[in-house]
XYZ file of C-alpha atoms in Angstrom:
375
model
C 23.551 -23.191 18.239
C 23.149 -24.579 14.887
C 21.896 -23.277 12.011
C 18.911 -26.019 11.850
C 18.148 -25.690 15.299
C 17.352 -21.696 14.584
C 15.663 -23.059 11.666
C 13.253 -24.728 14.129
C 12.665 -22.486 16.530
C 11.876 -19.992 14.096
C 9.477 -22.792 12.548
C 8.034 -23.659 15.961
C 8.030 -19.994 17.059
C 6.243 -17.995 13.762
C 4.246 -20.974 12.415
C 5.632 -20.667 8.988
C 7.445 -22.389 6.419
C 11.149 -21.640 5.802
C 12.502 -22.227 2.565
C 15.506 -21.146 0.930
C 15.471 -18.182 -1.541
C 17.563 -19.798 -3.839
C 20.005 -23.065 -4.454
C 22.776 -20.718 -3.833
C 21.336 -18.366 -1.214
C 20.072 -20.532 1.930
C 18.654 -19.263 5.178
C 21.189 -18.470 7.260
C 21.137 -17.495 11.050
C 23.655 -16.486 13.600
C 22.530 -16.181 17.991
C 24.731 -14.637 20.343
C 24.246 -14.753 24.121
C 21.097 -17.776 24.382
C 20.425 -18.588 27.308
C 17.307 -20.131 29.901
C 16.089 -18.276 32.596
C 12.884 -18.160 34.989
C 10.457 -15.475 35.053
C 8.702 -13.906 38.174
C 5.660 -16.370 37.273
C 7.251 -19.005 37.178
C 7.595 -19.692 33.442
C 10.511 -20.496 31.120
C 12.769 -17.414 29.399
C 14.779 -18.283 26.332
C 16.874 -15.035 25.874
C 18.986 -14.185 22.954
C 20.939 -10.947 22.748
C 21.147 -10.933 19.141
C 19.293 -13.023 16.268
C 20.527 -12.197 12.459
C 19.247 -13.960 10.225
C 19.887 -13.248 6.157
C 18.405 -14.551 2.824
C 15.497 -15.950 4.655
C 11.846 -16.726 3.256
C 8.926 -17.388 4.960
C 5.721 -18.710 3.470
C 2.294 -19.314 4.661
C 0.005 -20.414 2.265
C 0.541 -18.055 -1.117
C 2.115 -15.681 1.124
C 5.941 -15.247 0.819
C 7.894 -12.748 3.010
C 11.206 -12.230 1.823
C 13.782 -10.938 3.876
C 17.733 -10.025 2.755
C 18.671 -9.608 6.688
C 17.124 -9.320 9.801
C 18.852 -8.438 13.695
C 16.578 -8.726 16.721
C 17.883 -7.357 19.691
C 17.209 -8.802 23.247
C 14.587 -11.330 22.050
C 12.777 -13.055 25.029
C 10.063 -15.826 24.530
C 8.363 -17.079 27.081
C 7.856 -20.708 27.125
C 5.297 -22.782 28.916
C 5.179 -26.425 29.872
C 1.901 -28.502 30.169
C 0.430 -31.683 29.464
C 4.305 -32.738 28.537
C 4.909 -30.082 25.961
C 6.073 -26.900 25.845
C 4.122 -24.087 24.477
C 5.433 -20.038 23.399
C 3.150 -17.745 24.686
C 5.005 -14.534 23.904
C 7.731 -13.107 22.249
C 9.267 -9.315 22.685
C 12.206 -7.921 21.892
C 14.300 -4.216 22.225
C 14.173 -3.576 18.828
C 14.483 -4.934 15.259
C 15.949 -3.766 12.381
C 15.820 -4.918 8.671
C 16.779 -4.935 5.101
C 15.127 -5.689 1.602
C 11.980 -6.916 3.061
C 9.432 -8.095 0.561
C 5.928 -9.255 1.237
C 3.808 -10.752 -1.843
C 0.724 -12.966 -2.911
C -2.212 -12.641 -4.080
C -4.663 -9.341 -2.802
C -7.603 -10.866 -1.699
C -10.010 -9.809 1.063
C -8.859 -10.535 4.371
C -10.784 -13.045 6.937
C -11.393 -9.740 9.274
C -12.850 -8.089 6.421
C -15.115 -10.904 5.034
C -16.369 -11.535 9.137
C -16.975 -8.113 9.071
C -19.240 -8.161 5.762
C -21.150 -11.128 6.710
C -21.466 -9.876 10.594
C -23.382 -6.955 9.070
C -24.748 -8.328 5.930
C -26.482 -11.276 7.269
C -28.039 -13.671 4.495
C -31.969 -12.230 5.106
C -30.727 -9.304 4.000
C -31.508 -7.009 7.108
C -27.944 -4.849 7.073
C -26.655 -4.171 10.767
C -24.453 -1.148 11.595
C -20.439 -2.164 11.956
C -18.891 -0.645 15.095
C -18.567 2.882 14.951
C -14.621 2.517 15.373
C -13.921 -0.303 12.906
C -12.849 2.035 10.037
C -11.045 5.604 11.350
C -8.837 7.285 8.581
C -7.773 9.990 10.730
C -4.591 10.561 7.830
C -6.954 11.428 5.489
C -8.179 14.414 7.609
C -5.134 16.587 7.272
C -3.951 14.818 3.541
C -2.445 17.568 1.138
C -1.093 17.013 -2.327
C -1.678 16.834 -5.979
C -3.304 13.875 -8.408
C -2.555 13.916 -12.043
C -3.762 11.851 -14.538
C -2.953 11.335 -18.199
C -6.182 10.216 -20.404
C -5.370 9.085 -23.880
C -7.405 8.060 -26.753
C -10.628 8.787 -24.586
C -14.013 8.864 -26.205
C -15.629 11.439 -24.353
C -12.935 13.228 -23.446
C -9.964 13.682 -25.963
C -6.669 13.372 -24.992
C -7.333 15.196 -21.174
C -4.809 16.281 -18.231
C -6.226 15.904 -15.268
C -5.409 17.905 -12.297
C -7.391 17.303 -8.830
C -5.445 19.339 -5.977
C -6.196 18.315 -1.891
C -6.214 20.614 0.818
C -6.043 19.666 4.419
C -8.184 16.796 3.603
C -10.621 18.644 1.140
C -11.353 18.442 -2.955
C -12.894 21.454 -3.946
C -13.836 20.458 -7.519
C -14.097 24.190 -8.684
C -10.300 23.833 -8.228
C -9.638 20.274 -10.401
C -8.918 20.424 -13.725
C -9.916 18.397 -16.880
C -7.562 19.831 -19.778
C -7.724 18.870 -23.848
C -8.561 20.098 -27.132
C -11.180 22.352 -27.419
C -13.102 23.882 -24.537
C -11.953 22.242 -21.018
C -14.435 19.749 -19.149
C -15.343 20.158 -15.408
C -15.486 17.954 -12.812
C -18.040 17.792 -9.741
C -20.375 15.634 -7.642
C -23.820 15.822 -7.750
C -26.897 13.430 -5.408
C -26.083 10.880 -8.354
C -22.209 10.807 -8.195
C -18.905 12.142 -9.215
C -19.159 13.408 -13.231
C -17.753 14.912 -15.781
C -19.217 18.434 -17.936
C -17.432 17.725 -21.195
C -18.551 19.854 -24.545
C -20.827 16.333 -25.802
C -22.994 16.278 -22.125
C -22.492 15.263 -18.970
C -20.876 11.754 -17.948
C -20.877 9.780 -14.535
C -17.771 8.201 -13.329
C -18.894 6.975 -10.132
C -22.634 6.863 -9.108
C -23.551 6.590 -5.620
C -26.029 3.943 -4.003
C -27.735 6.338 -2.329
C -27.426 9.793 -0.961
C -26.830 12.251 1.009
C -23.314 10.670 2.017
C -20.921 12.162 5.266
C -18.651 14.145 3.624
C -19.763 15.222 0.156
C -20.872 19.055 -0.419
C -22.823 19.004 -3.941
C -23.094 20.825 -6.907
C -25.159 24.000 -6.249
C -26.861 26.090 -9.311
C -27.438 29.812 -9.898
C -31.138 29.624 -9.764
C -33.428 26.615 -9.362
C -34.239 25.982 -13.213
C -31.073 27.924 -14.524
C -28.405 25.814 -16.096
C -24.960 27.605 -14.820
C -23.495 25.427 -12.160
C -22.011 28.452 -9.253
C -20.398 25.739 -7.347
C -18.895 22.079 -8.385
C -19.019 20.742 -5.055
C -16.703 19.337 -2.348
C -15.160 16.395 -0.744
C -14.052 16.495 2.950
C -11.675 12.662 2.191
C -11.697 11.426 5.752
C -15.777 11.459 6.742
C -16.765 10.127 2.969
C -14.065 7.007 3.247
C -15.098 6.320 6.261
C -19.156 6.233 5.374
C -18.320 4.355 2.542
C -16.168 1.786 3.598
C -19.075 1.824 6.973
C -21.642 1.095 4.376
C -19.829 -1.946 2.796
C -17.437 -3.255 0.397
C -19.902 -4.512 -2.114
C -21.946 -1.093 -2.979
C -17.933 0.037 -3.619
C -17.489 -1.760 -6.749
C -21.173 -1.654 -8.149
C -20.793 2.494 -8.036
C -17.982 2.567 -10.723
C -19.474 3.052 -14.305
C -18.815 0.884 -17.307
C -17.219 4.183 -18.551
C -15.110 4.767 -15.773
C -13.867 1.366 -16.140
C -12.620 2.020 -19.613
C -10.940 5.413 -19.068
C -9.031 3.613 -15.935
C -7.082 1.596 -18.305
C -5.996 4.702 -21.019
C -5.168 6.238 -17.627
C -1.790 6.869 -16.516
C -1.387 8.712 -12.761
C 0.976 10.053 -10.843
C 0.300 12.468 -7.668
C 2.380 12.809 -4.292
C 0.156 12.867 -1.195
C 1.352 13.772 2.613
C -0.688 12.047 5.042
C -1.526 13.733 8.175
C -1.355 12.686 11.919
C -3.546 10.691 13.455
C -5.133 6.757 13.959
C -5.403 4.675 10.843
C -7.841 1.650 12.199
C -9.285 -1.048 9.811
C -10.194 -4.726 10.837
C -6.967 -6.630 12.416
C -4.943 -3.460 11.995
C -4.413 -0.221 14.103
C -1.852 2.343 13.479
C -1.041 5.976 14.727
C 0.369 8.348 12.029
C 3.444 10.309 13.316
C 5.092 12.799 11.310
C 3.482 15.550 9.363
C 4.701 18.331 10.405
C 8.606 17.062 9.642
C 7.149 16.229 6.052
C 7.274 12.586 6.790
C 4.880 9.922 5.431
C 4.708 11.198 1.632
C 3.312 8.415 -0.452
C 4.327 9.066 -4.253
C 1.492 7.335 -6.774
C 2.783 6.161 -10.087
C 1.177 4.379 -12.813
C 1.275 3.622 -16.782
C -2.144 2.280 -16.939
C -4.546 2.367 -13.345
C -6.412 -0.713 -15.181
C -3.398 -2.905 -14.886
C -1.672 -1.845 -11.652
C -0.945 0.965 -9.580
C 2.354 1.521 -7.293
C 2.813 3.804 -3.803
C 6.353 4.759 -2.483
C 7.055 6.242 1.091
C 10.382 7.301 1.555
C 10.438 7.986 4.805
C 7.196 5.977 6.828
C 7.359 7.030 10.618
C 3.811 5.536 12.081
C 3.145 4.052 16.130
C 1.422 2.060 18.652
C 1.241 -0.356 15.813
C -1.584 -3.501 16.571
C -2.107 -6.150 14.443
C -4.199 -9.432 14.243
C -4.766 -12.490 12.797
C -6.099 -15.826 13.930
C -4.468 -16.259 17.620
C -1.610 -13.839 17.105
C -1.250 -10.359 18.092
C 1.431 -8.250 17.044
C 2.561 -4.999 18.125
C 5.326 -2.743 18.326
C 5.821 0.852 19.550
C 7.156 2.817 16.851
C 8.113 1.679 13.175
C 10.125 3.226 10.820
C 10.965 2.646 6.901
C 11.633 3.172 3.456
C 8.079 1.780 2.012
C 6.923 0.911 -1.437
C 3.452 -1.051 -2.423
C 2.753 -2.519 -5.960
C -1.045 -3.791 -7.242
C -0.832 -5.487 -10.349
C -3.929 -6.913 -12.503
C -3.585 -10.237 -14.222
C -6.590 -11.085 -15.436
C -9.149 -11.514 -13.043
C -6.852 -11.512 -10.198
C -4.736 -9.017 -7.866
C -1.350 -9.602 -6.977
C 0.449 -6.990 -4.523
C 4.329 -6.769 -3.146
C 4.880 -5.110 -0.332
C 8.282 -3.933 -0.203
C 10.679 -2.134 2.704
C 14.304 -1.356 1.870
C 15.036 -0.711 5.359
C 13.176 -0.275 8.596
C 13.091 -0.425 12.555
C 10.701 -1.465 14.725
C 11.119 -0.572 18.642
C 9.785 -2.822 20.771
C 8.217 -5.370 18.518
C 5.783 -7.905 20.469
C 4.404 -11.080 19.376
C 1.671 -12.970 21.329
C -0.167 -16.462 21.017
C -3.774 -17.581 21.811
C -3.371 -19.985 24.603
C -5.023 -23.331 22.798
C -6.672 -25.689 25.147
C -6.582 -29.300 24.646
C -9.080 -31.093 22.994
């Protein structure tokens, strides 16, 4: 089979543009063992034992996925013929492995999350509940690790190290750390927000829309009109993402102060983080965790300034019963494994992100179509 045949039936198959990635470095594909066959129902197999395809790129829109090379292992689609055309309702395959994969466009908010908003947000202003299962974090739950960030040049603050350690899915603020010249500031949450007790007063980095909120323990005082705070407070990660993120994306990004704002560009932060087990579910996507207890999943935070971008490695992902939607196509696959790394970067008004895997394997990879019906 030709290389522009594969061309389109990877066109007619995926829905996507193919493009070269460069004058000198064209798509290039390679079958072995195509063949038709019927299926029990009655429909139309096209089997390929192996599909490698190198230096391809696919684009949807301002989406670009990259891909250096790419071998699919017993791929079968199923093909359907009515009204005189012929129509792929499926495609699975044994497995499918892959290098120097890169995913990037602009980060803007998903059409699952945006239904979501306006499904409970509806324009007279009377909020409605989402499902109770639209957001589960269950990594968060078990997440240990260490966050550091570097503060220079801050007003309030000095120069300040910040240390905030997490335990089995906990911040116990009497633990974190604010570090600089001159007597050391403390950090907490209170019914208004997370703060900071530096020597000039207190300052809010993150005030809350209302409270109490799942999840948050607050900051509890020796006697009722004593000054002395006994405890800082705590943060149980899983329950308070999960309220949040259940109350709306909106209140999100109104809760961050002016101040906060400022200090996240003089920030630099760095922190590695093991997720725990468990199902990570958010609109269109649903994941199982696998892998804490081999010391798998480690995501590894760097970043000169948090105001311009941040960056997230996994060197070893392990994750399945992966489900994922978009418009009329389901994707699944029963196990994935990679070498992961995600990049946010500001420029100007506007997020750009690049999703990158230097090599990975998905078993049993699944793709399915909405049947459309003629107009």
């Amino acid at each position: 089979m030709s290389a522009s045949l594969a061309a389109s039936l990877l066109d007619l198959l995926l829905g996507l543009e193919l493009g070269a990635r460069g004058d000198t470095d064209p798509n290039r594909f390679a079958l072995e063992g195509v063949r038709w066959t019927t299926g029990q129902d009655g429909a139309r197999e096209l089997r390929i034992a192996r599909l490698e395809a190198t230096a391809l790129r696919l684009a949807t829109g301002a989406l670009v996925l990259e891909i250096e090379r790419i071998a699919v292992h017993e791929l079968v689609a199923r093909v359907h013929a009515g009204n005189g055309s012929l129509r792929v309702g499926a495609i699975e395959a044994r497995d499918a492995e892959f290098v120097g994969l890169k995913l990037h466009g602009p980060l803007v908010l998903p059409r699952q999350f945006r239904q979501l908003w306006e499904a409970t947000h509806p324009a007279d202003g009377t909020a409605l509940p989402p499902p109770a299962d639209t957001w589960q974090l269950g990594p968060l739950g078990e997440i240990d690790g260490t966050l550091r960030g570097r503060i220079t040049d801050a007003h309030l603050l000095f120069d300040a190290d910040v240390t905030v350690p997490i335990r089995h899915g906990l911040v116990d603020f009497n633990d974190a750390t604010v570090e600089h010249v001159g007597p050391d500031s403390r950090m907490g949450v209170s019914p208004l927000g997370f703060y900071v007790d530096a020597p000039n007063g207190r300052s809010y980095l993150y005030q809350f829309a209302s409270a109490p909120l799942a999840g948050v323990e607050f900051e509890r005082r020796k006697s009722l009109i004593g000054p002395w705070i006994s405890e800082r407070g705590k943060l149980r990660l899983r329950p308070f993402a999960e309220s949040m993120l259940r109350q709306g994306l909106g209140s999100q990004a109104q809760g961050l102060t002016a101040q906060a704002r400022t200090l996240l560009g003089r920030t630099a932060l760095s922190g590695e983080l093991r997720l725990g087990d468990g199902l990570l579910a958010l609109p269109g996507l649903q994941v199982s965790m696998d892998g804490h207890e081999q010391g798998l999943n480690t995501v590894v935070l760097r970043s000169e300034s948090v105001g311009r971008g941040l960056g997230a490695e996994i060197a070893a992902l392990s994750a399945r019963e992966i489900a994922a939607s978009w418009g009329g196509t389901q994707l699944a696959g029963d196990a994935v494994t990679a070498k992961l790394g995600v990049q946010v970067v500001v420029e100007g008004d506007t997020l750009r992100f690049v999703l990158a895997a230097a090599n990975g394997r998905i078993t049993a990879p699944r793709i399915g179509f909405a049947a459309v019906e003629p107009a």
